[in-house]
PDB file of C-alpha atoms in Angstrom:
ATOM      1  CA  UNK A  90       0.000   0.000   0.000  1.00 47.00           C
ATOM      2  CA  UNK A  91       2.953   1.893   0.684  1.00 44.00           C
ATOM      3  CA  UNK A  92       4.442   1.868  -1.801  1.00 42.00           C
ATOM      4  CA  UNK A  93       1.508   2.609  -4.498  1.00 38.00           C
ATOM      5  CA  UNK A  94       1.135   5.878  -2.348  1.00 38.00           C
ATOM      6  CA  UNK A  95       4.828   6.676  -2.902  1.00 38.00           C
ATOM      7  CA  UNK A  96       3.771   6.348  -6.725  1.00 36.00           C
ATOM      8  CA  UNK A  97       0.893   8.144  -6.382  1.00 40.00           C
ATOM      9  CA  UNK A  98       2.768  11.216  -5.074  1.00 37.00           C
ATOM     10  CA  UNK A  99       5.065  10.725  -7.708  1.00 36.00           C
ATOM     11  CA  UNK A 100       2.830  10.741 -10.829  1.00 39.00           C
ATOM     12  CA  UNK A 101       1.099  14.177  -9.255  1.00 38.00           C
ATOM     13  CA  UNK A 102       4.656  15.651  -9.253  1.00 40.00           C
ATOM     14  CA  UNK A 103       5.477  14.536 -12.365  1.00 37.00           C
ATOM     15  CA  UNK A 104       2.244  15.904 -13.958  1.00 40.00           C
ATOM     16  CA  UNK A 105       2.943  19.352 -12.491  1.00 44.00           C
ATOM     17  CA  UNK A 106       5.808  19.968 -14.124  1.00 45.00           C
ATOM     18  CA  UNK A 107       5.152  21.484 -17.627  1.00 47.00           C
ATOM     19  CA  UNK A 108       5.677  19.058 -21.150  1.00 47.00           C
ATOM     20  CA  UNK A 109       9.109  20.721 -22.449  1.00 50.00           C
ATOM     21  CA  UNK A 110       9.998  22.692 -19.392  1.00 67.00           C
ATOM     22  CA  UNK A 111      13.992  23.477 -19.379  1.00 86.00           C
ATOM     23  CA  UNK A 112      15.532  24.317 -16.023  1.00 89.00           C
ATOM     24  CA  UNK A 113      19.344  25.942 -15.875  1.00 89.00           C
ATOM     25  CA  UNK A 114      21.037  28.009 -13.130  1.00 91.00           C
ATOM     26  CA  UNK A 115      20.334  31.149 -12.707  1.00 91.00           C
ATOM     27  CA  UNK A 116      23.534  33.392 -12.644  1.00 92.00           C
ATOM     28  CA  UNK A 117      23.836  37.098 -12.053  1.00 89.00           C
ATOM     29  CA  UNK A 118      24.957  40.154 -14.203  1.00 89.00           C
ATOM     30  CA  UNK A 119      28.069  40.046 -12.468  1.00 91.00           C
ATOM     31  CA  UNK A 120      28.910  36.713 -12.933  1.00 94.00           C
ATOM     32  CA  UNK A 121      27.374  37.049 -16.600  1.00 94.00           C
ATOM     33  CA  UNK A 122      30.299  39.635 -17.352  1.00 95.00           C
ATOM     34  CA  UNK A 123      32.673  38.017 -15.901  1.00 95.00           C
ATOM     35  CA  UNK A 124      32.157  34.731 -17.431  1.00 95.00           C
ATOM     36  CA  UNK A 125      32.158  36.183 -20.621  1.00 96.00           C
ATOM     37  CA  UNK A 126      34.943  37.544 -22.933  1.00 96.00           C
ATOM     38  CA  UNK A 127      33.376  40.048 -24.685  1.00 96.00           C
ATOM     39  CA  UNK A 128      29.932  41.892 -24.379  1.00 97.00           C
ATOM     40  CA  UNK A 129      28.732  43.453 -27.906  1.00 97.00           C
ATOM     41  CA  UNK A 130      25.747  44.952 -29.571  1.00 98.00           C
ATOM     42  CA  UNK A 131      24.720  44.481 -32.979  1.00 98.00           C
ATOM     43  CA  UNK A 132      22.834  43.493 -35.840  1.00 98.00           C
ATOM     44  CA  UNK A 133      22.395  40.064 -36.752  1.00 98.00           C
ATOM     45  CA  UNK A 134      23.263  40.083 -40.845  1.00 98.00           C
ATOM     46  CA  UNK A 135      22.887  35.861 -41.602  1.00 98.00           C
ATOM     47  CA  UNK A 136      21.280  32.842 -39.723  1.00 98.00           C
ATOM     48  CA  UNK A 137      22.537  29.749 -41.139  1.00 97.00           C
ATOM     49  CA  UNK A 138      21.648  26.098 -39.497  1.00 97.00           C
ATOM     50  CA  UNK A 139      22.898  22.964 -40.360  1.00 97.00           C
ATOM     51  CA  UNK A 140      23.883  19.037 -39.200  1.00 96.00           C
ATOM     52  CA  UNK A 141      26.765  19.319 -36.990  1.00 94.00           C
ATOM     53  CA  UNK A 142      29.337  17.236 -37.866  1.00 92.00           C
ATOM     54  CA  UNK A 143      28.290  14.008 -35.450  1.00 94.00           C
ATOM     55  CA  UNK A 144      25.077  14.432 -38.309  1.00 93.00           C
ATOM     56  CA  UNK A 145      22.859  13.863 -35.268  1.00 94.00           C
ATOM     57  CA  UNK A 146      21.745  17.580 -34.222  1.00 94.00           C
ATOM     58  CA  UNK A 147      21.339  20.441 -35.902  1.00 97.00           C
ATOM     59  CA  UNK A 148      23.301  23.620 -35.054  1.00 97.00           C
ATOM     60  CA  UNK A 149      22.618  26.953 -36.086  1.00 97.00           C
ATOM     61  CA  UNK A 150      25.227  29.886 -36.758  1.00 97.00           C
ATOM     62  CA  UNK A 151      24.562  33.698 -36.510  1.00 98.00           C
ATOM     63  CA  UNK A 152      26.466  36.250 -37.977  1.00 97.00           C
ATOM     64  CA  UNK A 153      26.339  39.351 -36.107  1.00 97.00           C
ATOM     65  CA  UNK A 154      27.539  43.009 -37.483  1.00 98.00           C
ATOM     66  CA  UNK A 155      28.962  44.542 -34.374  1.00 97.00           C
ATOM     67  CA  UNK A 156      28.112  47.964 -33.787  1.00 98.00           C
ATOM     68  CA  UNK A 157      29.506  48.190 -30.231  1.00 98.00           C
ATOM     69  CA  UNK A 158      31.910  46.146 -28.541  1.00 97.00           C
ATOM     70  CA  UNK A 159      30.851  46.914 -24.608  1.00 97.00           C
ATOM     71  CA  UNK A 160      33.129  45.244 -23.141  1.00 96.00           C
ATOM     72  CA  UNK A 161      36.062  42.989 -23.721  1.00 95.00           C
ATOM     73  CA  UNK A 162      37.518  42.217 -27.497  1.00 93.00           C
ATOM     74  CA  UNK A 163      35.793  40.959 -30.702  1.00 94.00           C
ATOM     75  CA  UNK A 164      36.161  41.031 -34.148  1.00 94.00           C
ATOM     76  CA  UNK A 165      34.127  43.356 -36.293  1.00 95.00           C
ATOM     77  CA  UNK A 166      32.114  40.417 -37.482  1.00 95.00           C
ATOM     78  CA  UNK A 167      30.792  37.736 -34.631  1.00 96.00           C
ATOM     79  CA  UNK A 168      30.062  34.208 -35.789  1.00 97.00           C
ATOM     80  CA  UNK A 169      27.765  32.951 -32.810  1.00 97.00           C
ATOM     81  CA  UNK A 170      27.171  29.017 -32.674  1.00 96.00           C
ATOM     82  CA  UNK A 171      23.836  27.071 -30.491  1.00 96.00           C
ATOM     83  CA  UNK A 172      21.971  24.220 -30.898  1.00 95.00           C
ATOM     84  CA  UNK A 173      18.622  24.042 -33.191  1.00 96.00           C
ATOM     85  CA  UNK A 174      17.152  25.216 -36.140  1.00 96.00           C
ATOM     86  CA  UNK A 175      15.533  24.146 -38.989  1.00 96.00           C
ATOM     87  CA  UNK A 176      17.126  21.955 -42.274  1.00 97.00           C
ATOM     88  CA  UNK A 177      14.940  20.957 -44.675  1.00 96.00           C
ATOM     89  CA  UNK A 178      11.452  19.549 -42.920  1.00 96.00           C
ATOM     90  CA  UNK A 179      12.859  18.912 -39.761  1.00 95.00           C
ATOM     91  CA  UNK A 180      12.840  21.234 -37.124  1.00 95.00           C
ATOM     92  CA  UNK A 181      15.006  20.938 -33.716  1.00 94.00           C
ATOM     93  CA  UNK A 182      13.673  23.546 -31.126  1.00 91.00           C
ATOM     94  CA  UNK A 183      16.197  24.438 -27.999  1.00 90.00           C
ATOM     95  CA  UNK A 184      14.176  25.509 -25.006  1.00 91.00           C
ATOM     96  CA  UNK A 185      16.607  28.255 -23.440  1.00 90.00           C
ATOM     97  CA  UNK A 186      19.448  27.986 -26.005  1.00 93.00           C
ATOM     98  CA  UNK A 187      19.895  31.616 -27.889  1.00 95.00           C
ATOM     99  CA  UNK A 188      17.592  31.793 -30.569  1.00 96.00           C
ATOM    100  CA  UNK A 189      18.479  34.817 -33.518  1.00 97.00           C
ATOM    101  CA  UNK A 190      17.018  35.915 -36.710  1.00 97.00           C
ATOM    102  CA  UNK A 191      18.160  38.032 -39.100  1.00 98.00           C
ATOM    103  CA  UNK A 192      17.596  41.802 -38.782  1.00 98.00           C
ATOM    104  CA  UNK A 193      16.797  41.672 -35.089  1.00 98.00           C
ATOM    105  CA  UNK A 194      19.210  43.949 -33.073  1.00 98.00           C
ATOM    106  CA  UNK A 195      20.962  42.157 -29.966  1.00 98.00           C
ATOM    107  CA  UNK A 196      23.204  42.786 -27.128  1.00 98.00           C
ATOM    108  CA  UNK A 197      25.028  39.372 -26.345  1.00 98.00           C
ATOM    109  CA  UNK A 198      27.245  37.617 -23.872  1.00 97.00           C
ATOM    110  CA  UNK A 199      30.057  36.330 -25.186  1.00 97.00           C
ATOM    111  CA  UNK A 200      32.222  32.708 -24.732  1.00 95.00           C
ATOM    112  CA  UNK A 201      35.195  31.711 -27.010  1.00 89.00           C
ATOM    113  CA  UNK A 202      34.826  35.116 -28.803  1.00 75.00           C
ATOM    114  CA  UNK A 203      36.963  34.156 -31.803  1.00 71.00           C
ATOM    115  CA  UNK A 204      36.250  33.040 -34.764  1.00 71.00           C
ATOM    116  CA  UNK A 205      32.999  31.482 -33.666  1.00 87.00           C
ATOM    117  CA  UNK A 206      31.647  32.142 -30.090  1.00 95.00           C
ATOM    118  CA  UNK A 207      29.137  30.954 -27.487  1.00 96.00           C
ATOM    119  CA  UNK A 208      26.583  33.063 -25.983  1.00 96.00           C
ATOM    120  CA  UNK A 209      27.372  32.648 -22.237  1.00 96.00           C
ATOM    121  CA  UNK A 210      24.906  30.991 -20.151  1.00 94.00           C
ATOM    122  CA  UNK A 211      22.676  30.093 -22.708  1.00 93.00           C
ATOM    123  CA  UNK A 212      19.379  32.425 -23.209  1.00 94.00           C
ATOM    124  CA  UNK A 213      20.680  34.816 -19.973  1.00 95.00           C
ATOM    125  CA  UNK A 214      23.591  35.859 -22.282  1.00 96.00           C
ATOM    126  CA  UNK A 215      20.910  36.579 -24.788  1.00 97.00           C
ATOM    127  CA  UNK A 216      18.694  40.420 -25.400  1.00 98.00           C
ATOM    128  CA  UNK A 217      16.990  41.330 -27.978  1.00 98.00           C
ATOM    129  CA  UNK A 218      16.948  45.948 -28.509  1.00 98.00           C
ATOM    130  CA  UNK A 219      14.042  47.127 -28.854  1.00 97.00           C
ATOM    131  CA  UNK A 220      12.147  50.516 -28.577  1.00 97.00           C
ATOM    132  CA  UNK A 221       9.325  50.792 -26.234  1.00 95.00           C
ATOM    133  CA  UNK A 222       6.123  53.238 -27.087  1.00 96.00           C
ATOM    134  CA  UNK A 223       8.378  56.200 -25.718  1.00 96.00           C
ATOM    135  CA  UNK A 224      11.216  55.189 -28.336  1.00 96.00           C
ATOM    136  CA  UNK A 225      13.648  54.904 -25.496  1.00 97.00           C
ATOM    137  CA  UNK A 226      15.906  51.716 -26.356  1.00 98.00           C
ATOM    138  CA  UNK A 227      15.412  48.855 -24.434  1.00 98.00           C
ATOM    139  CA  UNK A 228      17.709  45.331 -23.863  1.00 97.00           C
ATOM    140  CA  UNK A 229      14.999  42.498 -23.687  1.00 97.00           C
ATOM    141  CA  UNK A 230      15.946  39.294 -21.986  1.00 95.00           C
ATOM    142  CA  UNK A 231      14.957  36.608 -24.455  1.00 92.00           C
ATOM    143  CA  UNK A 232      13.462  33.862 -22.405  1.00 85.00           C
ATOM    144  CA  UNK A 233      11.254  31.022 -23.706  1.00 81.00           C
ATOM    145  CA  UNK A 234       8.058  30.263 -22.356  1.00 82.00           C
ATOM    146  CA  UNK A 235       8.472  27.099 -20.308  1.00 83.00           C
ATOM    147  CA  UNK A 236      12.171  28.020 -19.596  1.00 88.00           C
ATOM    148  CA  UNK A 237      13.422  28.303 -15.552  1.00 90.00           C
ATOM    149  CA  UNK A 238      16.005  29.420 -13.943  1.00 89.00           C
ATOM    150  CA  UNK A 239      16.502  28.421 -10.502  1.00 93.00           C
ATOM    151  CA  UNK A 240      19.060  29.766  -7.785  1.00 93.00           C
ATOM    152  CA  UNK A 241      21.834  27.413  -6.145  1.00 93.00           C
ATOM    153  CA  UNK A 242      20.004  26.695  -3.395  1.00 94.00           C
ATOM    154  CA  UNK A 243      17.319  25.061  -5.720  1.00 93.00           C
ATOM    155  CA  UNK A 244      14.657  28.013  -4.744  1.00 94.00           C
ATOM    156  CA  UNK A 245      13.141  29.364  -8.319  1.00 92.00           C
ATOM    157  CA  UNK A 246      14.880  32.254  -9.934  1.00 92.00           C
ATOM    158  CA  UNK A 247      12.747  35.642 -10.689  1.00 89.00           C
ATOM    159  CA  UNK A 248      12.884  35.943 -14.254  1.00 84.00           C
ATOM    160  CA  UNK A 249      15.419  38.523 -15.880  1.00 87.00           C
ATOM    161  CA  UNK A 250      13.695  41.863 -16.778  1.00 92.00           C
ATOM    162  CA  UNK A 251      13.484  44.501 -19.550  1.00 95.00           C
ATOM    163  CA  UNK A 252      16.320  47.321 -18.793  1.00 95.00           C
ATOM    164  CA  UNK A 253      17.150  50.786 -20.440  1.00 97.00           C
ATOM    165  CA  UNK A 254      19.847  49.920 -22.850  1.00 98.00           C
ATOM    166  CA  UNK A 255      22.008  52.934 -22.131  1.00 97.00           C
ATOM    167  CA  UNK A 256      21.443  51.987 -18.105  1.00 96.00           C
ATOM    168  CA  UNK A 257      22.088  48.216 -18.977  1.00 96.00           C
ATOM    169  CA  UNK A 258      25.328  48.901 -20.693  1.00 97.00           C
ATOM    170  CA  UNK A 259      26.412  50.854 -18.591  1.00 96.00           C
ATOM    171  CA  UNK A 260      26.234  48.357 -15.613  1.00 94.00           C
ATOM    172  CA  UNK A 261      28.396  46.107 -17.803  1.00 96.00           C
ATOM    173  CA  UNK A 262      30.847  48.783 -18.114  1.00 95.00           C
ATOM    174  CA  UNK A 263      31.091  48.963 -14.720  1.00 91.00           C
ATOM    175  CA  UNK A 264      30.663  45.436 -13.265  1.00 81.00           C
ATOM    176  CA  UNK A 265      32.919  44.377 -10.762  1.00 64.00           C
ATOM    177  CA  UNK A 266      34.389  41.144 -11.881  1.00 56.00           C
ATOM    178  CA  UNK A 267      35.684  38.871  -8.921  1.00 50.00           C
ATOM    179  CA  UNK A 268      38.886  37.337 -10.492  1.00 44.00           C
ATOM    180  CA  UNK A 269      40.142  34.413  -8.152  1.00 42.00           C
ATOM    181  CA  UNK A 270      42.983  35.232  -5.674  1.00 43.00           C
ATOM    182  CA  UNK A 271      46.391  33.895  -6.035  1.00 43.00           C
ATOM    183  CA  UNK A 272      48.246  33.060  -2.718  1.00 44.00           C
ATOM    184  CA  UNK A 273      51.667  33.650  -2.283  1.00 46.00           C
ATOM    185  CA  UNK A 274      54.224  31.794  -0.122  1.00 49.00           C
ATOM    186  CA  UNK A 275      55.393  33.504   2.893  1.00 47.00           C
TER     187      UNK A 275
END
């Protein structure tokens, strides 16, 4: 009897959670700079996907004009690489991976930024500019439905929020990044 309770409790839980749900840690600004090599805004000019070279998931690449490097270095031309997209008929959709298309304007987070980079912490590393009704510029987080983020001590994250670009950037530009101390031998 016991133990069909135990299930019982179990198949409630399970049926709470939503179909397609992605959870990740939630990280800060701070530790969003300073996991990230460079910080630029810009335009993305070409989305591109395609079967990674395993053949078993498809990848997408965006090419991003940057306008503004924020922080950090980059070339003038960012090749950003995440998982999904579309080839053909078949579609592979990435709950909380970075998701571009071509046009939008973008402020990203920046991993490996070489030749082709990582947005950092997947969709946190991720906004989308935009002009609210006042025309004042805005840096979007770009959060799926369905995606969490949940703190380190397992408690759920408040989603990221809509900021002034000019304000946003400016916090980057400022961020205190805690670099690890070195010891020395006395």
């Amino acid at each position: 009897m016991k133990r069909f309770v135990c299930l019982g409790v179990l198949a409630l839980m399970l049926a709470a959670i939503p179909a397609g749900a992605s959870t990740f840690l939630a990280i800060s600004r701070g530790e969003l700079v300073a996991q990230s090599d460079a910080v630029v805004q810009g335009t993305v000019v070409k989305v591109n996907s395609f079967w990674d070279e395993s053949g078993r998931i498809i990848v997408s690449e965006a090419m991003i004009q940057v306008q503004e490097k924020i922080r950090g270095n980059a070339p003038s031309v960012v090749v950003v690489r995440t998982y999904g997209g579309e080839v053909g008929d078949i579609r592979v959709d990435a709950p909380g991976f970075p998701k571009f298309a071509t046009g939008e304007r973008v402020l990203v987070f920046l991993t490996n930024a070489g030749a082709t980079a990582e947005v950092t912490a997947y969709s946190q590393g991720q906004y989308r500019i935009v002009r609210d009704k006042a025309g004042v510029e805005m840096a979007v987080p770009t959060i799926d439905h369905g995606v969490r983020f949940l703190n380190r001590d397992g408690s759920v994250a408040p989603a990221p929020k809509a900021v002034r670009l000019d304000t946003f950037k400016q916090m980057i530009r400022s961020a205190e990044i805690e670099r690890p101390q070195t010891r020395t031998a006395n």
